[in-house]
Amino acid sequence: MLLSKLCCERTKEAPGDAKIKSHILLARAGYIKQVSNGIYSMTMPCQKMSQKIQKIIREEMDACDGQEVLFPVVMPRELWETSGRYQSIGSEMVRFKDRSNHDMLLGMTHEEAAVHMANHIVSSYTQLPMMIYQIQTKFRDEARARGGLIRVREFTMKDAYSFHNTKEDLEDYYMQMHKAYQNIFRRIGLKRFIDVKSDSGMMGGSIAHEFMLLTEVGEDSIVLCNHCDYRANMEVATSVLDKPSFEDTKLTLVDTGADKTIEEVAQRLNVDAKQTAKAVVFAVKGDQDQVVIAFVRGDLEVNEAKLKKAIKKDVVAYDGGATNSVVCGNIGPKDLDKSILVVYDKSLEGMCGMVVGANKEGYHYTGFNFSRDIENASFVDISKVKAGDKCPICGGDLRIENGIEIGNIFQLGTKYTASMGMTVTGPDGQLFNPIMGCYGIGVGRAIASIAQESNDDNGLIIPITVAPWQVHMCVLRQDDPIVQEKATKLYNDLQAQGIDVLLDDRNCGAGIKFNDADLMGMPIRVVVSPKSLQNDEIEITIRKNKESYKVAYENSINEIKNLIAKLEEEYK
Amino acid sequence: MLLSKLCCERTKEAPGDAKIKSHILLARAGYIKQVSNGIYSMTMPCQKMSQKIQKIIREEMDACDGQEVLFPVVMPRELWETSGRYQSIGSEMVRFKDRSNHDMLLGMTHEEAAVHMANHIVSSYTQLPMMIYQIQTKFRDEARARGGLIRVREFTMKDAYSFHNTKEDLEDYYMQMHKAYQNIFRRIGLKRFIDVKSDSGMMGGSIAHEFMLLTEVGEDSIVLCNHCDYRANMEVATSVLDKPSFEDTKLTLVDTGADKTIEEVAQRLNVDAKQTAKAVVFAVKGDQDQVVIAFVRGDLEVNEAKLKKAIKKDVVAYDGGATNSVVCGNIGPKDLDKSILVVYDKSLEGMCGMVVGANKEGYHYTGFNFSRDIENASFVDISKVKAGDKCPICGGDLRIENGIEIGNIFQLGTKYTASMGMTVTGPDGQLFNPIMGCYGIGVGRAIASIAQESNDDNGLIIPITVAPWQVHMCVLRQDDPIVQEKATKLYNDLQAQGIDVLLDDRNCGAGIKFNDADLMGMPIRVVVSPKSLQNDEIEITIRKNKESYKVAYENSINEIKNLIAKLEEEYK
């Protein structure tokens, strides 16, 4: 490809909304161009990079006996009603009426379409296990699109669906896919990626893992143990609770004046925050009159994902509800309105001598005993892990890092096959619902992750396995006929060898060419100049470590091929 | 791939709505599964075929210096307002509001997105010509989805956009793309395809060609000359008009009673239909009060596409309009309401002695002279060519065939670059709007066209260049360990040679296997059976001509490789 003709503009300045490295660099290098909020066009370098990533994904999926198929982007309401998700998914799913007034939607994921395809085709256990996958455009109407390709509304995604006879077979296959995902991330050049246990969220199912790229700009919090390999998404992470023991005293109403926060009350009563209980008020999503109060120990925070799972309902912040509020004053566990759904965190189980709200303006109780002073309370884990908490596996210190989700895998169970009536005949002649797994990777997210992790002050550093062009040739003094002849020959010869080459054939200075080459980030830079040609040499520079050396023009094809092979080694 | 695990069901019966061969066979062979009206999932064989077609398309586009990019499926209203198409395109374009209440749409074509990408990046004439293309999902809310993949609502399409400094450069490039399109259709195995001049429709621009597959089930009418190579889409086809001359007589009002049709009136007055004028009433789309009357000679029909072009307005059937109809009785050219837009066909220019309606119930005029009896009339070609008309190039007989549009190319001019303010600096330092071309091919339509053209009573006959698997191996007596061993070895060895093989490893009879192989349509069938292995042989059958022969098991890899090469020759 000739750079002079490439539809891709390099700029000094990034768009105003670009705050993170990957967004700034992909925009400045001309890889992406924004069309709307969270919607981008990809220019040739970005699309080539996308295709190289897709090729690696295909190879790994095919190695897991995947069958590549294609599901539609637009689906009818009826298909999504079979699983119940037409109702349960919120405004992140685009719904519209077609010209015949039928309700349609844009797919964000394709469990329903996968079951629709496999249903009836798969009728016997002998046909399983089976995995189908696609690489397709998806649209998710994100409220907070951000970070260039990190969190977009439209994206290209590989999504795979497996069907199994037994839970054990799913678990085996799940591990195979887990390995394939590790292969993919390694092969596309990511370094600091890990897998963490995660919440299965809107997918349903039980066991799930997310693959995360650890990076400061990640918006997910990941809990990691400093001693063992325990790691989990904040949403499901647990820790060993230290349970201090306090004296079991009499329940006493005390005046706490205008003090409201845990800090204020603890200070006034001269107790540690651990000796208090905090109430956090929510409402069931869609019904502000259905109040949910979560109690956690004063030094802890409520983990909303855990709370939702515990009550099997989606919750949102409580806005005060209808006319007659059922909560008032300093909220506490005693004598709460019976209509309120109350959840107690494990941290409060068996605790006595505690400070709690008295449901009365200006007052708290001291000496509250969670075994004595409330009835029928059940205690579940709904609190957030903090840095320094103890690992639930080894007791070591936990730390928290930020991460970007780069892939996820789920053991779905029979949620979709049961609701959609997909059955196969087992060896005993009995019908059963196959057990499913599903597995996703966003291609654009992968591009952004690579850009986020692999760069320097001068621009992108694209791994050779996914680089749009392996070689970026800079021709200095394009107007010198000998230079032009030698450069053109090398360009053609490299391409004849199957090497992707971007040739900077512009009539401009070396500085501009080198800056553009650094910014665009191809792994190998080749300089053909009158000076080096005087010694019958060309200059090779490795982008990632700036190592430069000269090789004889005669040997340049072999030298470059060997260098490519050497660079590729790293990602095998 | 093992057929026993393939998520693809072969059936005896086609879906009830399948009327044409390609739909019936693609459904029966399990290539497609309907999800909604005009929306299909593609199983692995169909997706593999799609990818092989896409590969050929990419090769031909890259040979035309195309840069593969990716535009979004979902675009904002504002982008389409710049070109005026947000308003001008009707309900075939899906519009919806996103969660922030912004107007969004699903792309049917990407001229606006292409200009949006190229704008600012291309700033100098030296960067042109330049072509960008994508292969992407599109959604067009067709009122009449039909024929399986022939006319769908969601489809995968390659769309390309070129930018040029001069009209001459566009014309040269257009011819290069024209050739690339011929290459693509030949390489994917289509036979009876032709290019025809066409109307540029909603794209704008002037010169356009459609590539058509000639087939009885096509819904487009194509005019072809039996003698020269003149051919055109019915919408733009012209013919040499025979202009009979009639005696110029006095204008006379005659009683024609209840006779209304051309046949009735011509019979009553004892004249040929050619001596009459027919009025066809339309209304401007969206305004039934704005009446358009098109007059053509009695033996001809109005060509709506030509009429729309002539009046530069979209027309629909007239439904009688508002309360006071401006047309009544036998409609004729004399004394028509001034508010009516009247268009005369070339066939009426200079004609005299004609029978026309008198705008009065029960009466016609005879002796009407189009030069004498109306004022300021302009005559334009708005009539349909008929079979037997004379070729406008050589005077030979024209015939009409049906066709399916399989691709189209347009010389757009500056419609989009001017409306969207895209300028580049010319050699003289002056800014100008680049001249554009655009070029489309539907991938699913190509699959359906191949299925429509290439089949027999037993099923599909897929050309080797696009076949999901080149070889379909049928193993007879899978339970015989020697058969199984030899078959597995051959299967593995063929795949190691890069040959795509589908292995029918099911425990079922030869008849079922052969029927499925015929239905699915792979070009080469290989049978491994106890009988042939007794002579150390396997049997090869060529799907398209049913030629069968035995080859030594030892030589089978080479024999199959040679056969593939031989079959591929046909499509080069």
Tab-separated table of C-alpha atoms in Angstrom, chain B residues 158-509:
chain	number	residue	atom	x	y	z
B	158	LYS	CA	-19.614	-5.319	-0.546
B	159	ASP	CA	-19.922	-1.631	-1.259
B	160	ALA	CA	-17.116	0.436	-2.746
B	161	TYR	CA	-16.684	4.167	-3.233
B	162	SER	CA	-14.136	5.809	-5.538
B	163	PHE	CA	-13.023	9.440	-5.655
B	164	HIS	CA	-11.565	11.109	-8.737
B	165	ASN	CA	-10.114	14.369	-9.978
B	166	THR	CA	-11.792	14.272	-13.375
B	167	LYS	CA	-14.755	12.735	-15.117
B	168	GLU	CA	-12.353	10.976	-17.473
B	169	ASP	CA	-10.522	9.397	-14.569
B	170	LEU	CA	-13.827	8.172	-13.105
B	171	GLU	CA	-14.792	6.750	-16.503
B	172	ASP	CA	-11.503	4.858	-16.794
B	173	TYR	CA	-11.803	3.540	-13.266
B	174	TYR	CA	-15.442	2.646	-13.831
B	175	MET	CA	-14.388	0.424	-16.725
B	176	GLN	CA	-11.741	-1.183	-14.513
B	177	MET	CA	-14.394	-1.957	-11.887
B	178	HIS	CA	-16.733	-3.162	-14.627
B	179	LYS	CA	-14.059	-5.676	-15.576
B	180	ALA	CA	-13.498	-6.614	-11.914
B	181	TYR	CA	-17.212	-7.327	-11.581
B	182	GLN	CA	-17.142	-9.590	-14.614
B	183	ASN	CA	-14.158	-11.360	-13.068
B	184	ILE	CA	-15.991	-11.819	-9.779
B	185	PHE	CA	-19.124	-13.294	-11.358
B	186	ARG	CA	-17.116	-15.573	-13.602
B	187	ARG	CA	-14.887	-16.721	-10.740
B	188	ILE	CA	-17.788	-17.509	-8.413
B	189	GLY	CA	-19.239	-19.679	-11.172
B	190	LEU	CA	-22.121	-17.725	-12.666
B	191	LYS	CA	-22.744	-18.310	-16.369
B	192	ARG	CA	-25.652	-16.323	-17.793
B	193	PHE	CA	-24.750	-12.909	-16.420
B	194	ILE	CA	-24.727	-9.717	-18.401
B	195	ASP	CA	-24.344	-6.045	-17.691
B	196	VAL	CA	-27.131	-3.654	-18.618
B	197	LYS	CA	-27.495	0.083	-18.545
B	198	SER	CA	-29.693	1.054	-15.645
B	199	ASP	CA	-31.359	3.873	-13.833
B	200	SER	CA	-29.289	5.346	-11.025
B	201	GLY	CA	-32.381	5.607	-8.820
B	202	MET	CA	-31.921	6.833	-5.283
B	203	MET	CA	-28.147	6.920	-5.709
B	204	GLY	CA	-28.259	9.962	-7.944
B	205	GLY	CA	-25.721	10.374	-10.728
B	206	SER	CA	-26.009	9.640	-14.393
B	207	ILE	CA	-24.391	6.551	-15.897
B	208	ALA	CA	-25.051	3.271	-14.146
B	209	HIS	CA	-24.895	-0.412	-14.973
B	210	GLU	CA	-26.505	-3.395	-13.390
B	211	PHE	CA	-25.095	-6.866	-13.603
B	212	MET	CA	-27.913	-9.298	-14.148
B	213	LEU	CA	-28.239	-13.039	-13.962
B	214	LEU	CA	-30.662	-14.045	-16.694
B	215	THR	CA	-33.204	-16.379	-15.155
B	216	GLU	CA	-36.920	-16.981	-15.504
B	217	VAL	CA	-37.506	-16.183	-11.856
B	218	GLY	CA	-35.865	-12.773	-12.063
B	219	GLU	CA	-38.149	-9.890	-11.235
B	220	ASP	CA	-36.315	-7.378	-13.402
B	221	SER	CA	-37.076	-7.107	-17.115
B	222	ILE	CA	-34.101	-6.743	-19.386
B	223	VAL	CA	-34.241	-5.632	-23.005
B	224	LEU	CA	-31.723	-7.364	-25.267
B	225	CYS	CA	-31.070	-7.060	-28.985
B	226	ASN	CA	-31.021	-10.300	-30.953
B	227	HIS	CA	-28.462	-8.891	-33.350
B	228	CYS	CA	-26.060	-6.544	-31.614
B	229	ASP	CA	-24.942	-6.337	-27.989
B	230	TYR	CA	-27.430	-3.657	-26.993
B	231	ARG	CA	-28.944	-4.439	-23.615
B	232	ALA	CA	-30.579	-2.323	-20.972
B	233	ASN	CA	-32.745	-2.545	-17.907
B	234	MET	CA	-36.398	-1.996	-18.825
B	235	GLU	CA	-36.314	1.188	-16.780
B	236	VAL	CA	-33.953	2.887	-19.208
B	237	ALA	CA	-34.278	0.780	-22.383
B	238	THR	CA	-35.204	2.591	-25.572
B	239	SER	CA	-36.243	1.400	-28.992
B	240	VAL	CA	-36.710	2.899	-32.435
B	241	LEU	CA	-40.319	3.991	-32.679
B	242	ASP	CA	-42.238	3.119	-35.770
B	243	LYS	CA	-44.256	6.234	-36.485
B	244	PRO	CA	-47.276	5.382	-38.630
B	245	SER	CA	-48.762	8.392	-40.405
B	246	PHE	CA	-52.482	9.013	-40.280
B	247	GLU	CA	-54.586	11.474	-42.262
B	248	ASP	CA	-54.734	14.935	-40.669
B	249	THR	CA	-58.472	15.460	-40.234
B	250	LYS	CA	-60.709	17.875	-38.375
B	251	LEU	CA	-61.000	17.580	-34.597
B	252	THR	CA	-64.378	15.915	-34.001
B	253	LEU	CA	-66.193	15.018	-30.766
B	254	VAL	CA	-67.632	11.514	-31.099
B	255	ASP	CA	-69.939	9.546	-28.852
B	256	THR	CA	-68.123	6.430	-27.583
B	257	GLY	CA	-70.775	5.399	-25.106
B	258	ALA	CA	-69.606	3.139	-22.333
B	259	ASP	CA	-66.420	2.150	-24.159
B	260	LYS	CA	-63.419	2.995	-22.039
B	261	THR	CA	-60.430	0.855	-22.797
B	262	ILE	CA	-58.162	1.417	-25.773
B	263	GLU	CA	-59.350	-1.916	-27.200
B	264	GLU	CA	-63.015	-0.986	-26.896
B	265	VAL	CA	-62.620	2.500	-28.337
B	266	ALA	CA	-60.303	1.386	-31.153
B	267	GLN	CA	-62.754	-1.349	-32.104
B	268	ARG	CA	-65.782	0.976	-32.011
B	269	LEU	CA	-64.014	3.585	-34.176
B	270	ASN	CA	-62.352	0.934	-36.328
B	271	VAL	CA	-58.785	2.202	-35.832
B	272	ASP	CA	-55.569	0.547	-34.743
B	273	ALA	CA	-54.485	1.050	-31.128
B	274	LYS	CA	-51.547	2.976	-32.570
B	275	GLN	CA	-54.005	5.659	-33.707
B	276	THR	CA	-55.094	6.312	-30.103
B	277	ALA	CA	-53.539	7.992	-27.077
B	278	LYS	CA	-53.767	6.478	-23.636
B	279	ALA	CA	-53.796	8.501	-20.419
B	280	VAL	CA	-52.320	7.050	-17.251
B	281	VAL	CA	-52.961	8.965	-14.054
B	282	PHE	CA	-50.463	9.232	-11.222
B	283	ALA	CA	-49.984	11.458	-8.212
B	284	VAL	CA	-46.784	12.849	-6.795
B	285	LYS	CA	-45.722	10.609	-3.915
B	286	GLY	CA	-46.993	12.006	-0.641
B	287	ASP	CA	-49.452	14.430	-2.252
B	288	GLN	CA	-52.461	12.828	-3.932
B	289	ASP	CA	-53.728	16.283	-4.921
B	290	GLN	CA	-50.774	16.843	-7.231
B	291	VAL	CA	-51.935	14.862	-10.233
B	292	VAL	CA	-49.609	13.726	-13.034
B	293	ILE	CA	-51.044	12.494	-16.334
B	294	ALA	CA	-48.809	10.569	-18.685
B	295	PHE	CA	-49.951	10.180	-22.308
B	296	VAL	CA	-48.558	7.349	-24.397
B	297	ARG	CA	-49.667	5.841	-27.689
B	298	GLY	CA	-52.506	3.349	-27.207
B	299	ASP	CA	-50.352	0.288	-27.939
B	300	LEU	CA	-47.654	1.297	-25.452
B	301	GLU	CA	-47.274	1.277	-21.674
B	302	VAL	CA	-45.915	3.945	-19.375
B	303	ASN	CA	-42.460	3.296	-17.956
B	304	GLU	CA	-42.685	4.740	-14.457
B	305	ALA	CA	-38.937	4.996	-13.988
B	306	LYS	CA	-38.646	7.116	-17.134
B	307	LEU	CA	-41.616	9.224	-16.056
B	308	LYS	CA	-40.077	9.895	-12.626
B	309	LYS	CA	-36.834	10.915	-14.238
B	310	ALA	CA	-38.658	13.189	-16.708
B	311	ILE	CA	-40.555	15.076	-14.006
B	312	LYS	CA	-37.835	14.649	-11.356
B	313	LYS	CA	-40.497	13.537	-8.895
B	314	ASP	CA	-41.505	10.234	-7.426
B	315	VAL	CA	-44.987	9.132	-8.485
B	316	VAL	CA	-47.518	6.646	-7.177
B	317	ALA	CA	-50.891	5.436	-8.434
B	318	TYR	CA	-53.577	8.121	-8.225
B	319	ASP	CA	-56.228	7.196	-5.683
B	320	GLY	CA	-58.815	9.817	-6.633
B	321	GLY	CA	-57.308	12.617	-4.593
B	322	ALA	CA	-59.243	14.938	-2.328
B	323	THR	CA	-62.887	15.876	-2.581
B	324	ASN	CA	-62.877	17.611	-5.976
B	325	SER	CA	-61.228	15.422	-8.524
B	326	VAL	CA	-59.545	17.330	-11.339
B	327	VAL	CA	-59.842	14.413	-13.755
B	328	CYS	CA	-63.059	12.885	-15.019
B	329	GLY	CA	-64.538	11.029	-17.941
B	330	ASN	CA	-62.329	9.765	-20.773
B	331	ILE	CA	-59.119	11.604	-20.094
B	332	GLY	CA	-57.571	13.434	-23.021
B	333	PRO	CA	-55.007	16.162	-23.673
B	334	LYS	CA	-57.469	18.947	-24.499
B	335	ASP	CA	-58.656	21.439	-21.879
B	336	LEU	CA	-57.162	19.634	-18.907
B	337	ASP	CA	-57.154	21.395	-15.547
B	338	LYS	CA	-54.101	23.691	-15.458
B	339	SER	CA	-53.031	22.315	-12.073
B	340	ILE	CA	-52.229	18.957	-13.608
B	341	LEU	CA	-48.692	18.061	-14.615
B	342	VAL	CA	-48.959	16.527	-18.097
B	343	VAL	CA	-46.238	14.516	-19.822
B	344	TYR	CA	-46.395	13.325	-23.463
B	345	ASP	CA	-44.469	10.364	-24.750
B	346	LYS	CA	-42.225	10.731	-27.798
B	347	SER	CA	-44.544	8.303	-29.583
B	348	LEU	CA	-47.175	11.072	-29.797
B	349	GLU	CA	-44.879	13.823	-31.066
B	350	GLY	CA	-46.122	15.214	-34.389
B	351	MET	CA	-48.949	12.690	-34.629
B	352	CYS	CA	-52.214	13.702	-36.245
B	353	GLY	CA	-55.555	12.047	-36.904
B	354	MET	CA	-55.485	10.527	-33.449
B	355	VAL	CA	-58.273	9.319	-31.148
B	356	VAL	CA	-58.012	10.852	-27.662
B	357	GLY	CA	-60.303	11.165	-24.657
B	358	ALA	CA	-62.498	14.265	-24.499
B	359	ASN	CA	-62.419	14.730	-20.695
B	360	LYS	CA	-66.138	14.114	-20.839
B	361	GLU	CA	-68.028	11.000	-19.883
B	362	GLY	CA	-68.991	9.005	-23.027
B	363	TYR	CA	-66.993	11.027	-25.564
B	364	HIS	CA	-63.679	10.957	-27.391
B	365	TYR	CA	-62.161	13.182	-30.067
B	366	THR	CA	-61.066	11.908	-33.438
B	367	GLY	CA	-58.652	13.807	-35.691
B	368	PHE	CA	-56.554	15.069	-32.790
B	369	ASN	CA	-53.321	16.702	-33.961
B	370	PHE	CA	-50.616	16.885	-31.292
B	371	SER	CA	-48.884	19.764	-33.066
B	372	ARG	CA	-52.069	21.764	-33.621
B	373	ASP	CA	-54.453	21.040	-30.743
B	374	ILE	CA	-52.326	21.541	-27.645
B	375	GLU	CA	-49.870	24.250	-26.733
B	376	ASN	CA	-46.433	24.124	-25.143
B	377	ALA	CA	-46.396	20.362	-24.958
B	378	SER	CA	-42.999	18.732	-24.531
B	379	PHE	CA	-42.488	15.181	-25.661
B	380	VAL	CA	-40.147	12.872	-23.771
B	381	ASP	CA	-39.499	9.143	-23.826
B	382	ILE	CA	-41.701	7.675	-21.084
B	383	SER	CA	-42.855	4.436	-22.717
B	384	LYS	CA	-41.860	0.851	-22.146
B	385	VAL	CA	-39.988	-1.115	-24.756
B	386	LYS	CA	-41.886	-4.213	-25.974
B	387	ALA	CA	-40.568	-7.493	-27.326
B	388	GLY	CA	-40.222	-7.137	-31.092
B	389	ASP	CA	-39.431	-3.409	-30.942
B	390	LYS	CA	-36.431	-2.307	-32.916
B	391	CYS	CA	-32.980	-1.909	-31.406
B	392	PRO	CA	-31.900	1.743	-31.018
B	393	ILE	CA	-28.360	0.803	-32.083
B	394	CYS	CA	-28.743	-1.599	-35.020
B	395	GLY	CA	-32.477	-1.760	-35.727
B	396	GLY	CA	-32.571	-5.460	-34.946
B	397	ASP	CA	-35.386	-7.135	-33.019
B	398	LEU	CA	-35.410	-6.632	-29.280
B	399	ARG	CA	-36.379	-9.388	-26.856
B	400	ILE	CA	-37.148	-9.247	-23.150
B	401	GLU	CA	-35.743	-11.565	-20.530
B	402	ASN	CA	-36.086	-11.727	-16.771
B	403	GLY	CA	-33.075	-11.206	-14.570
B	404	ILE	CA	-31.877	-10.978	-10.994
B	405	GLU	CA	-29.676	-8.009	-10.206
B	406	ILE	CA	-26.395	-9.358	-8.874
B	407	GLY	CA	-24.368	-6.155	-8.770
B	408	ASN	CA	-24.439	-2.540	-9.741
B	409	ILE	CA	-22.014	0.231	-10.503
B	410	PHE	CA	-22.756	3.946	-10.641
B	411	GLN	CA	-21.024	7.083	-11.824
B	412	LEU	CA	-22.262	9.342	-9.063
B	413	GLY	CA	-20.623	12.611	-10.012
B	414	THR	CA	-20.421	15.219	-7.259
B	415	LYS	CA	-23.844	14.674	-5.668
B	416	TYR	CA	-22.382	13.634	-2.313
B	417	THR	CA	-19.086	15.521	-2.293
B	418	ALA	CA	-20.873	18.772	-3.173
B	419	SER	CA	-23.720	18.360	-0.696
B	420	MET	CA	-21.340	17.303	2.076
B	421	GLY	CA	-18.790	20.000	1.299
B	422	MET	CA	-15.869	17.720	0.462
B	423	THR	CA	-13.237	19.643	-1.481
B	424	VAL	CA	-9.683	18.999	-2.536
B	425	THR	CA	-7.087	21.355	-3.932
B	426	GLY	CA	-6.422	20.966	-7.647
B	427	PRO	CA	-3.125	21.435	-9.483
B	428	ASP	CA	-4.118	25.061	-10.050
B	429	GLY	CA	-4.628	25.656	-6.329
B	430	GLN	CA	-8.407	25.855	-6.753
B	431	LEU	CA	-10.738	23.810	-4.575
B	432	PHE	CA	-13.119	21.376	-6.258
B	433	ASN	CA	-15.507	18.568	-5.341
B	434	PRO	CA	-14.081	15.143	-6.201
B	435	ILE	CA	-16.136	13.024	-8.587
B	436	MET	CA	-17.389	9.753	-7.165
B	437	GLY	CA	-18.318	6.297	-8.295
B	438	CYS	CA	-19.949	3.575	-6.224
B	439	TYR	CA	-20.084	-0.161	-6.705
B	440	GLY	CA	-22.150	-2.836	-4.932
B	441	ILE	CA	-22.442	-6.628	-4.776
B	442	GLY	CA	-24.701	-8.548	-2.408
B	443	VAL	CA	-23.015	-11.683	-1.108
B	444	GLY	CA	-26.221	-13.521	-0.155
B	445	ARG	CA	-27.753	-12.630	-3.507
B	446	ALA	CA	-24.691	-14.162	-5.152
B	447	ILE	CA	-25.201	-17.380	-3.169
B	448	ALA	CA	-28.854	-17.515	-4.207
B	449	SER	CA	-27.945	-16.784	-7.839
B	450	ILE	CA	-25.456	-19.620	-7.913
B	451	ALA	CA	-28.066	-21.945	-6.384
B	452	GLN	CA	-30.657	-20.731	-8.870
B	453	GLU	CA	-28.451	-21.318	-11.887
B	454	SER	CA	-26.513	-24.383	-10.854
B	455	ASN	CA	-28.603	-27.322	-9.728
B	456	ASP	CA	-30.371	-30.454	-10.915
B	457	ASP	CA	-33.283	-32.537	-9.705
B	458	ASN	CA	-31.154	-33.971	-6.926
B	459	GLY	CA	-29.900	-30.735	-5.440
B	460	LEU	CA	-27.326	-27.989	-5.580
B	461	ILE	CA	-24.245	-28.069	-7.790
B	462	ILE	CA	-21.814	-25.650	-6.157
B	463	PRO	CA	-18.901	-24.421	-8.290
B	464	ILE	CA	-15.576	-25.560	-6.867
B	465	THR	CA	-14.333	-22.003	-6.382
B	466	VAL	CA	-16.992	-21.254	-3.779
B	467	ALA	CA	-17.990	-24.697	-2.499
B	468	PRO	CA	-18.015	-24.914	1.311
B	469	TRP	CA	-16.061	-28.128	0.981
B	470	GLN	CA	-14.387	-29.194	-2.229
B	471	VAL	CA	-14.771	-32.864	-1.349
B	472	HIS	CA	-17.712	-34.682	0.192
B	473	MET	CA	-16.504	-38.076	1.432
B	474	CYS	CA	-19.085	-40.793	1.912
B	475	VAL	CA	-17.897	-43.657	4.048
B	476	LEU	CA	-19.954	-46.794	3.541
B	477	ARG	CA	-19.916	-49.279	6.409
B	478	GLN	CA	-18.418	-46.887	8.915
B	479	ASP	CA	-18.459	-49.831	11.318
B	480	ASP	CA	-15.862	-51.766	9.278
B	481	PRO	CA	-12.539	-51.000	11.006
B	482	ILE	CA	-10.506	-51.155	7.791
B	483	VAL	CA	-12.897	-48.807	6.025
B	484	GLN	CA	-12.836	-46.464	8.943
B	485	GLU	CA	-9.067	-46.456	9.160
B	486	LYS	CA	-8.562	-45.838	5.446
B	487	ALA	CA	-11.277	-43.204	5.300
B	488	THR	CA	-9.920	-41.350	8.325
B	489	LYS	CA	-6.424	-41.382	6.880
B	490	LEU	CA	-7.633	-40.024	3.552
B	491	TYR	CA	-9.737	-37.385	5.312
B	492	ASN	CA	-6.767	-36.227	7.370
B	493	ASP	CA	-4.334	-36.341	4.455
B	494	LEU	CA	-6.639	-34.303	2.214
B	495	GLN	CA	-7.070	-31.684	4.913
B	496	ALA	CA	-3.318	-31.572	5.476
B	497	GLN	CA	-3.062	-30.625	1.801
B	498	GLY	CA	-5.347	-27.658	2.406
B	499	ILE	CA	-8.384	-29.319	0.841
B	500	ASP	CA	-11.763	-28.681	2.469
B	501	VAL	CA	-13.440	-32.019	3.182
B	502	LEU	CA	-16.844	-32.871	4.561
B	503	LEU	CA	-16.846	-36.423	5.902
B	504	ASP	CA	-20.127	-38.281	6.144
B	505	ASP	CA	-19.277	-40.464	9.124
B	506	ARG	CA	-22.840	-41.377	10.038
B	507	ASN	CA	-23.977	-44.925	10.566
B	508	CYS	CA	-26.573	-44.972	7.819
B	509	GLY	CA	-27.124	-46.467	4.390
